[in-house]
mmCIF file of C-alpha atoms and ligand atoms in Angstrom:
data_model
loop_
_atom_site.group_PDB
_atom_site.id
_atom_site.type_symbol
_atom_site.label_atom_id
_atom_site.label_comp_id
_atom_site.label_asym_id
_atom_site.label_seq_id
_atom_site.Cartn_x
_atom_site.Cartn_y
_atom_site.Cartn_z
ATOM 1 C CA MET A 25 -13.031 37.482 7.346
ATOM 2 C CA ALA A 26 -16.062 33.933 6.817
ATOM 3 C CA TRP A 27 -17.285 34.657 10.187
ATOM 4 C CA ALA A 28 -16.990 37.461 10.944
ATOM 5 C CA SER A 29 -20.515 38.878 9.522
ATOM 6 C CA THR A 30 -22.039 37.097 12.924
ATOM 7 C CA GLY A 31 -25.562 39.880 13.529
ATOM 8 C CA SER A 32 -28.002 39.838 15.832
ATOM 9 C CA SER A 33 -30.831 39.998 14.178
ATOM 10 C CA ASN A 34 -31.051 37.748 9.924
ATOM 11 C CA ALA A 35 -31.039 41.458 8.109
ATOM 12 C CA GLU A 36 -28.310 42.199 10.206
ATOM 13 C CA LEU A 37 -26.062 38.942 9.581
ATOM 14 C CA ILE A 38 -26.852 39.167 5.669
ATOM 15 C CA ASP A 39 -26.054 43.433 5.643
ATOM 16 C CA ASN A 40 -22.808 42.011 7.448
ATOM 17 C CA MET A 41 -21.771 39.816 4.525
ATOM 18 C CA LEU A 42 -22.514 42.027 2.168
ATOM 19 C CA ARG A 43 -19.753 44.786 3.957
ATOM 20 C CA ASN A 44 -17.741 41.952 4.745
ATOM 21 C CA GLY A 45 -17.673 41.492 0.640
ATOM 22 C CA ILE A 46 -18.722 38.121 0.611
ATOM 23 C CA LEU A 47 -21.154 38.460 -0.962
ATOM 24 C CA GLY A 48 -20.092 40.949 -3.954
ATOM 25 C CA GLU A 49 -16.619 38.788 -4.096
ATOM 26 C CA VAL A 50 -18.033 35.576 -4.276
ATOM 27 C CA VAL A 51 -20.458 36.919 -7.410
ATOM 28 C CA GLY A 52 -17.776 38.874 -8.683
ATOM 29 C CA GLU A 53 -15.705 34.998 -9.349
ATOM 30 C CA VAL A 54 -18.890 33.133 -10.932
ATOM 31 C CA VAL A 55 -20.620 36.824 -12.242
ATOM 32 C CA ASP A 56 -18.846 38.014 -15.814
ATOM 33 C CA GLY A 57 -19.403 40.743 -15.816
ATOM 34 C CA SER A 58 -19.028 44.709 -15.019
ATOM 35 C CA GLN A 59 -18.848 46.278 -10.684
ATOM 36 C CA SER A 60 -22.215 46.956 -11.585
ATOM 37 C CA GLU A 61 -23.412 43.259 -12.722
ATOM 38 C CA ALA A 62 -21.539 42.315 -9.730
ATOM 39 C CA GLU A 63 -23.007 44.665 -7.246
ATOM 40 C CA ALA A 64 -26.503 43.632 -8.461
ATOM 41 C CA ALA A 65 -25.576 39.731 -8.093
ATOM 42 C CA SER A 66 -24.850 40.261 -4.742
ATOM 43 C CA ASP A 67 -27.952 42.116 -4.190
ATOM 44 C CA ARG A 68 -30.578 39.346 -5.621
ATOM 45 C CA VAL A 69 -28.591 37.549 -3.629
ATOM 46 C CA ALA A 70 -29.113 39.579 -0.467
ATOM 47 C CA ARG A 71 -31.835 39.496 -1.824
ATOM 48 C CA ALA A 72 -33.782 36.338 -1.103
ATOM 49 C CA MET A 73 -31.506 35.558 2.241
ATOM 50 C CA LYS A 74 -33.394 38.369 3.969
ATOM 51 C CA LYS A 75 -36.512 36.687 2.982
ATOM 52 C CA VAL A 76 -35.033 33.758 4.943
ATOM 53 C CA ASP A 77 -35.371 33.409 7.788
ATOM 54 C CA ARG A 78 -32.775 32.049 9.701
ATOM 55 C CA ALA A 79 -34.264 31.383 13.556
ATOM 56 C CA ASN A 80 -36.711 29.061 10.842
ATOM 57 C CA TYR A 81 -34.651 26.430 10.389
ATOM 58 C CA VAL A 82 -32.301 26.139 13.769
ATOM 59 C CA ARG A 83 -33.160 24.180 16.698
ATOM 60 C CA ASP A 84 -31.701 26.975 19.049
ATOM 61 C CA LYS A 85 -32.721 30.385 17.793
ATOM 62 C CA ARG A 86 -30.268 31.918 20.418
ATOM 63 C CA ASP A 87 -27.445 30.154 17.245
ATOM 64 C CA ALA A 88 -29.759 31.789 14.382
ATOM 65 C CA TYR A 89 -27.853 34.366 13.154
ATOM 66 C CA GLN A 90 -24.004 33.058 14.128
ATOM 67 C CA ASP A 91 -22.315 32.388 10.598
ATOM 68 C CA SER A 92 -20.851 29.331 11.845
ATOM 69 C CA PRO A 93 -22.805 25.217 11.671
ATOM 70 C CA GLN A 94 -24.918 24.294 13.913
ATOM 71 C CA SER A 95 -26.322 20.841 13.692
ATOM 72 C CA ILE A 96 -29.586 20.014 13.488
ATOM 73 C CA GLY A 97 -29.484 16.057 15.232
ATOM 74 C CA HIS A 98 -29.118 12.850 13.123
ATOM 75 C CA GLY A 99 -25.482 12.744 12.048
ATOM 76 C CA ALA A 100 -26.289 16.487 9.939
ATOM 77 C CA THR A 101 -25.731 20.316 10.457
ATOM 78 C CA ILE A 102 -27.192 22.658 8.938
ATOM 79 C CA SER A 103 -24.829 25.032 6.954
ATOM 80 C CA ALA A 104 -22.786 28.208 7.774
ATOM 81 C CA PRO A 105 -24.980 31.392 6.640
ATOM 82 C CA HIS A 106 -21.892 31.744 4.592
ATOM 83 C CA MET A 107 -21.784 28.741 2.850
ATOM 84 C CA HIS A 108 -25.521 29.024 2.257
ATOM 85 C CA ALA A 109 -24.055 32.323 0.116
ATOM 86 C CA TYR A 110 -21.665 31.007 -1.385
ATOM 87 C CA ALA A 111 -23.931 28.015 -2.732
ATOM 88 C CA ALA A 112 -26.499 30.338 -3.931
ATOM 89 C CA SER A 113 -24.272 32.762 -5.496
ATOM 90 C CA HIS A 114 -22.189 29.883 -7.776
ATOM 91 C CA LEU A 115 -26.426 29.225 -8.675
ATOM 92 C CA LEU A 116 -26.923 32.907 -9.206
ATOM 93 C CA PRO A 117 -26.895 32.773 -12.790
ATOM 94 C CA TYR A 118 -28.648 29.049 -13.201
ATOM 95 C CA LEU A 119 -31.627 30.318 -11.319
ATOM 96 C CA PRO A 120 -33.550 32.086 -13.606
ATOM 97 C CA PRO A 121 -37.501 32.962 -12.720
ATOM 98 C CA GLY A 122 -38.969 30.228 -14.264
ATOM 99 C CA GLY A 123 -36.331 27.959 -13.624
ATOM 100 C CA ARG A 124 -35.747 24.550 -11.077
ATOM 101 C CA VAL A 125 -33.336 24.033 -8.699
ATOM 102 C CA LEU A 126 -32.461 20.181 -6.692
ATOM 103 C CA ASP A 127 -30.917 20.457 -4.009
ATOM 104 C CA VAL A 128 -30.126 17.221 -2.151
ATOM 105 C CA GLY A 129 -29.005 16.703 1.794
ATOM 106 C CA SER A 130 -31.452 19.615 2.011
ATOM 107 C CA GLY A 131 -31.547 19.319 5.783
ATOM 108 C CA SER A 132 -32.800 22.732 7.582
ATOM 109 C CA GLY A 133 -34.947 23.417 3.956
ATOM 110 C CA TYR A 134 -32.957 26.670 4.621
ATOM 111 C CA LEU A 135 -31.193 27.224 1.502
ATOM 112 C CA SER A 136 -34.608 25.384 -0.508
ATOM 113 C CA ALA A 137 -36.395 27.867 0.674
ATOM 114 C CA VAL A 138 -33.507 30.196 -0.234
ATOM 115 C CA PHE A 139 -33.376 28.582 -4.008
ATOM 116 C CA TYR A 140 -37.167 29.334 -4.343
ATOM 117 C CA HIS A 141 -36.727 33.026 -3.120
ATOM 118 C CA LEU A 142 -34.182 33.445 -6.232
ATOM 119 C CA ILE A 143 -36.462 31.802 -8.968
ATOM 120 C CA ASN A 144 -39.372 33.672 -8.104
ATOM 121 C CA ASP A 145 -37.296 37.327 -7.667
ATOM 122 C CA PRO A 146 -38.907 39.087 -10.442
ATOM 123 C CA HIS A 147 -36.035 41.844 -10.049
ATOM 124 C CA GLY A 148 -33.804 38.617 -11.972
ATOM 125 C CA GLU A 149 -32.505 37.281 -14.659
ATOM 126 C CA ILE A 150 -28.903 38.093 -15.582
ATOM 127 C CA GLN A 151 -29.027 36.245 -18.733
ATOM 128 C CA SER A 152 -31.425 34.553 -20.798
ATOM 129 C CA LEU A 153 -31.665 31.238 -20.144
ATOM 130 C CA SER A 154 -33.281 27.901 -21.256
ATOM 131 C CA SER A 155 -35.010 27.124 -19.444
ATOM 132 C CA PRO A 156 -37.179 23.207 -19.175
ATOM 133 C CA HIS A 157 -40.160 25.103 -17.120
ATOM 134 C CA THR A 158 -42.746 23.659 -17.931
ATOM 135 C CA LYS A 159 -45.994 24.200 -15.189
ATOM 136 C CA SER A 160 -46.861 20.988 -13.925
ATOM 137 C CA LYS A 161 -43.316 20.046 -12.391
ATOM 138 C CA PRO A 162 -42.026 22.583 -8.867
ATOM 139 C CA LEU A 163 -39.890 24.490 -9.149
ATOM 140 C CA VAL A 164 -37.366 23.318 -6.588
ATOM 141 C CA THR A 165 -36.983 20.003 -5.823
ATOM 142 C CA GLY A 166 -35.711 19.281 -1.850
ATOM 143 C CA ILE A 167 -34.814 16.180 -1.285
ATOM 144 C CA GLU A 168 -32.659 14.392 1.645
ATOM 145 C CA HIS A 169 -32.244 11.051 3.059
ATOM 146 C CA ILE A 170 -33.167 10.778 6.536
ATOM 147 C CA ALA A 171 -37.497 11.299 6.861
ATOM 148 C CA GLN A 172 -37.049 13.292 9.987
ATOM 149 C CA LEU A 173 -35.572 16.159 8.781
ATOM 150 C CA THR A 174 -37.639 16.328 5.880
ATOM 151 C CA ASP A 175 -40.782 16.778 7.963
ATOM 152 C CA TRP A 176 -39.025 19.208 10.081
ATOM 153 C CA SER A 177 -37.862 20.965 6.705
ATOM 154 C CA VAL A 178 -42.244 21.117 5.907
ATOM 155 C CA SER A 179 -42.496 22.629 9.616
ATOM 156 C CA ASN A 180 -39.780 24.915 8.604
ATOM 157 C CA LEU A 181 -41.092 25.972 5.132
ATOM 158 C CA LYS A 182 -44.859 26.636 6.758
ATOM 159 C CA ARG A 183 -42.810 28.637 9.886
ATOM 160 C CA ASP A 184 -41.135 30.996 7.922
ATOM 161 C CA GLY A 185 -44.592 31.700 5.011
ATOM 162 C CA LEU A 186 -44.140 29.173 2.521
ATOM 163 C CA GLY A 187 -46.949 26.697 3.619
ATOM 164 C CA GLU A 188 -48.625 28.231 -0.222
ATOM 165 C CA ALA A 189 -45.364 27.416 -1.972
ATOM 166 C CA LEU A 190 -45.692 23.894 -1.257
ATOM 167 C CA GLU A 191 -49.436 24.273 -0.694
ATOM 168 C CA THR A 192 -49.241 24.269 -4.607
ATOM 169 C CA GLY A 193 -46.528 22.091 -5.664
ATOM 170 C CA GLN A 194 -43.879 24.773 -6.616
ATOM 171 C CA ILE A 195 -41.537 23.561 -3.813
ATOM 172 C CA ASP A 196 -41.546 19.266 -3.104
ATOM 173 C CA MET A 197 -39.942 18.489 -0.208
ATOM 174 C CA VAL A 198 -38.787 14.587 -0.903
ATOM 175 C CA THR A 199 -37.202 11.520 1.926
ATOM 176 C CA GLY A 200 -35.032 9.390 -0.020
ATOM 177 C CA ASP A 201 -31.614 8.893 -1.857
ATOM 178 C CA GLY A 202 -30.232 12.490 -2.761
ATOM 179 C CA ARG A 203 -27.238 10.170 -4.866
ATOM 180 C CA LEU A 204 -29.621 9.087 -7.308
ATOM 181 C CA GLY A 205 -30.840 12.641 -7.554
ATOM 182 C CA TYR A 206 -34.598 12.720 -8.491
ATOM 183 C CA PRO A 207 -36.046 11.734 -11.741
ATOM 184 C CA PRO A 208 -39.263 12.836 -11.614
ATOM 185 C CA ASN A 209 -38.340 16.321 -11.899
ATOM 186 C CA ALA A 210 -35.769 16.627 -13.482
ATOM 187 C CA PRO A 211 -34.057 18.031 -15.191
ATOM 188 C CA TYR A 212 -32.553 20.260 -13.094
ATOM 189 C CA ASN A 213 -31.014 23.751 -14.440
ATOM 190 C CA ALA A 214 -28.778 24.400 -10.871
ATOM 191 C CA ILE A 215 -27.803 20.827 -8.841
ATOM 192 C CA HIS A 216 -27.101 21.729 -5.455
ATOM 193 C CA VAL A 217 -25.413 18.644 -3.811
ATOM 194 C CA GLY A 218 -25.416 19.463 0.833
ATOM 195 C CA ALA A 219 -22.845 16.640 1.321
ATOM 196 C CA ALA A 220 -19.749 16.011 0.234
ATOM 197 C CA ALA A 221 -19.638 13.119 -2.020
ATOM 198 C CA PRO A 222 -16.549 10.406 -2.141
ATOM 199 C CA GLU A 223 -16.934 10.610 -6.153
ATOM 200 C CA LEU A 224 -19.030 12.747 -8.515
ATOM 201 C CA PRO A 225 -22.913 10.490 -8.884
ATOM 202 C CA GLN A 226 -23.511 9.923 -12.359
ATOM 203 C CA GLU A 227 -27.498 10.128 -11.723
ATOM 204 C CA LEU A 228 -27.344 13.997 -11.220
ATOM 205 C CA VAL A 229 -25.351 14.620 -13.992
ATOM 206 C CA ASP A 230 -27.419 13.009 -16.254
ATOM 207 C CA GLN A 231 -30.351 14.396 -14.500
ATOM 208 C CA LEU A 232 -28.443 18.266 -15.534
ATOM 209 C CA ALA A 233 -30.491 19.979 -18.006
ATOM 210 C CA PRO A 234 -28.282 21.014 -20.992
ATOM 211 C CA GLY A 235 -26.862 24.821 -20.102
ATOM 212 C CA GLY A 236 -27.440 23.924 -16.294
ATOM 213 C CA ARG A 237 -24.758 23.563 -12.955
ATOM 214 C CA MET A 238 -23.857 21.803 -10.240
ATOM 215 C CA PHE A 239 -22.544 22.604 -7.449
ATOM 216 C CA ILE A 240 -21.509 19.584 -5.316
ATOM 217 C CA PRO A 241 -18.574 19.614 -2.547
ATOM 218 C CA ILE A 242 -15.977 16.331 -3.540
ATOM 219 C CA GLY A 243 -14.013 14.408 -1.626
ATOM 220 C CA THR A 244 -13.910 12.666 1.882
ATOM 221 C CA HIS A 245 -10.904 14.064 3.780
ATOM 222 C CA LEU A 246 -10.036 16.072 1.636
ATOM 223 C CA GLN A 247 -13.263 17.535 -0.078
ATOM 224 C CA ASN A 248 -13.019 20.569 -2.820
ATOM 225 C CA ILE A 249 -16.158 22.479 -3.597
ATOM 226 C CA TYR A 250 -17.071 21.258 -8.354
ATOM 227 C CA HIS A 251 -19.355 23.454 -10.889
ATOM 228 C CA ILE A 252 -20.057 20.552 -12.868
ATOM 229 C CA ASN A 253 -21.330 21.847 -16.208
ATOM 230 C CA LYS A 254 -23.186 20.749 -19.044
ATOM 231 C CA ASP A 255 -23.087 23.460 -22.068
ATOM 232 C CA GLU A 256 -25.875 22.576 -24.733
ATOM 233 C CA THR A 257 -24.904 20.067 -26.779
ATOM 234 C CA GLY A 258 -24.550 18.064 -23.551
ATOM 235 C CA LYS A 259 -20.553 18.024 -23.132
ATOM 236 C CA VAL A 260 -19.736 17.844 -18.868
ATOM 237 C CA THR A 261 -16.811 19.894 -17.365
ATOM 238 C CA GLN A 262 -15.254 19.556 -14.163
ATOM 239 C CA THR A 263 -13.673 22.864 -12.191
ATOM 240 C CA GLU A 264 -12.633 23.129 -8.618
ATOM 241 C CA VAL A 265 -13.490 25.957 -6.893
ATOM 242 C CA MET A 266 -12.428 25.772 -3.261
ATOM 243 C CA GLY A 267 -11.450 23.582 -0.463
ATOM 244 C CA VAL A 268 -14.597 23.279 2.237
ATOM 245 C CA ARG A 269 -15.891 20.162 4.633
ATOM 246 C CA TYR A 270 -19.604 19.101 4.465
ATOM 247 C CA VAL A 271 -21.236 15.414 6.767
ATOM 248 C CA PRO A 272 -20.589 12.337 4.012
ATOM 249 C CA LEU A 273 -23.688 11.649 1.217
ATOM 250 C CA THR A 274 -23.392 8.804 2.263
ATOM 251 C CA ASP A 275 -25.964 5.593 3.535
ATOM 252 C CA ARG A 276 -28.624 7.132 5.954
ATOM 253 C CA LYS A 277 -27.446 3.932 7.751
ATOM 254 C CA LEU A 278 -24.843 4.312 7.726
ATOM 255 C CA GLN A 279 -24.754 8.752 8.402
ATOM 256 C CA GLU A 280 -27.731 7.347 12.064
ATOM 257 C CA GLU A 281 -24.767 4.614 13.545
ATOM 258 C CA HIS A 282 -22.064 7.623 13.203
HETATM 259 N N1 LIG B 19 -27.934 22.597 3.371
HETATM 260 C C1 LIG B 19 -28.503 21.771 4.143
HETATM 261 C C2 LIG B 19 -27.706 20.844 4.671
HETATM 262 C C3 LIG B 19 -27.573 19.384 5.563
HETATM 263 S S1 LIG B 19 -25.795 17.835 5.629
HETATM 264 C C4 LIG B 19 -29.269 22.763 5.662
HETATM 265 O O1 LIG B 19 -28.111 23.686 4.696
HETATM 266 O O2 LIG B 19 -29.716 22.760 6.176
HETATM 267 C C5 LIG B 19 -25.920 17.276 4.981
HETATM 268 C C6 LIG B 19 -27.381 17.188 4.143
HETATM 269 O O3 LIG B 19 -27.232 15.893 3.299
HETATM 270 C C7 LIG B 19 -27.725 16.438 5.026
HETATM 271 O O4 LIG B 19 -29.402 16.117 6.506
HETATM 272 C C8 LIG B 19 -27.819 14.834 5.470
HETATM 273 O O5 LIG B 19 -29.177 14.139 6.576
HETATM 274 C C9 LIG B 19 -28.301 14.872 3.874
HETATM 275 N N2 LIG B 19 -28.216 13.407 3.500
HETATM 276 C C10 LIG B 19 -26.139 12.406 3.506
HETATM 277 N N3 LIG B 19 -26.315 11.765 2.913
HETATM 278 C C11 LIG B 19 -27.515 11.395 1.754
HETATM 279 C C12 LIG B 19 -27.959 11.265 0.910
HETATM 280 N N4 LIG B 19 -27.820 9.506 0.538
HETATM 281 N N5 LIG B 19 -29.070 11.163 -0.098
HETATM 282 C C13 LIG B 19 -29.603 12.546 0.633
HETATM 283 N N6 LIG B 19 -29.987 13.170 1.688
HETATM 284 C C14 LIG B 19 -28.292 12.995 1.718
#
């Protein structure tokens, strides 16, 4: 089902995911509410994804609206659109207006752009959440350990209309080891990890705000997505969600030698 959503345009790709139930299905799992709330939530994800043209984040535009991962060089891939949809849906209740998110292994910058639009959606509030937002900190931080990919993601975001958000510091794309998170902009209401960690990095848990959620693939050969939730008292719980295949969250040298 997931692979059947390929479209001939960005809007068609996202409409196909909606029609195939991908957005509704995952949102239904994580939004604890009525059918109409789940529908409103999947519409919110679709609205944000429609603002991000995947053609601006791939190396070969002919592949832009294929529902599959594509190589972006340096041993990295842009994830398949349905995986981006899952990630955005699973984190949706943790992305209130003005909330803050960390995108680890930001690669092409695609998902950082989706997160930015979700946080800026004026119709977006699903549940009230205490947000640690202060004006001086960025809404979206992307961290990527290959400098050429960080630079490329910045040009992709600019091409996609987010130059002003970069200039005003609402989006901050940095080069560094994402296993250590990015303390200057912490804490984060939501943390997305776009590469598979051999084990849960404690630094990322520490940088998650109370009431927040991390979406992280963990494992080497066999990998699973986990939700790491931190409650208001700081108690951390882990839930295994689904089996996946991601590139590893690793050392830069190891990845480039690969
Ligand atoms: N969400 C991105 C996924 C890119 S693939 C997209 O869809 O474009 C995973 C990314 O994680 C790669 O770009 C890889 O370079 C990066 N990565 C792997 N290990 C990392 C680390 N330790 N720190 C930061 N980035 C890392």
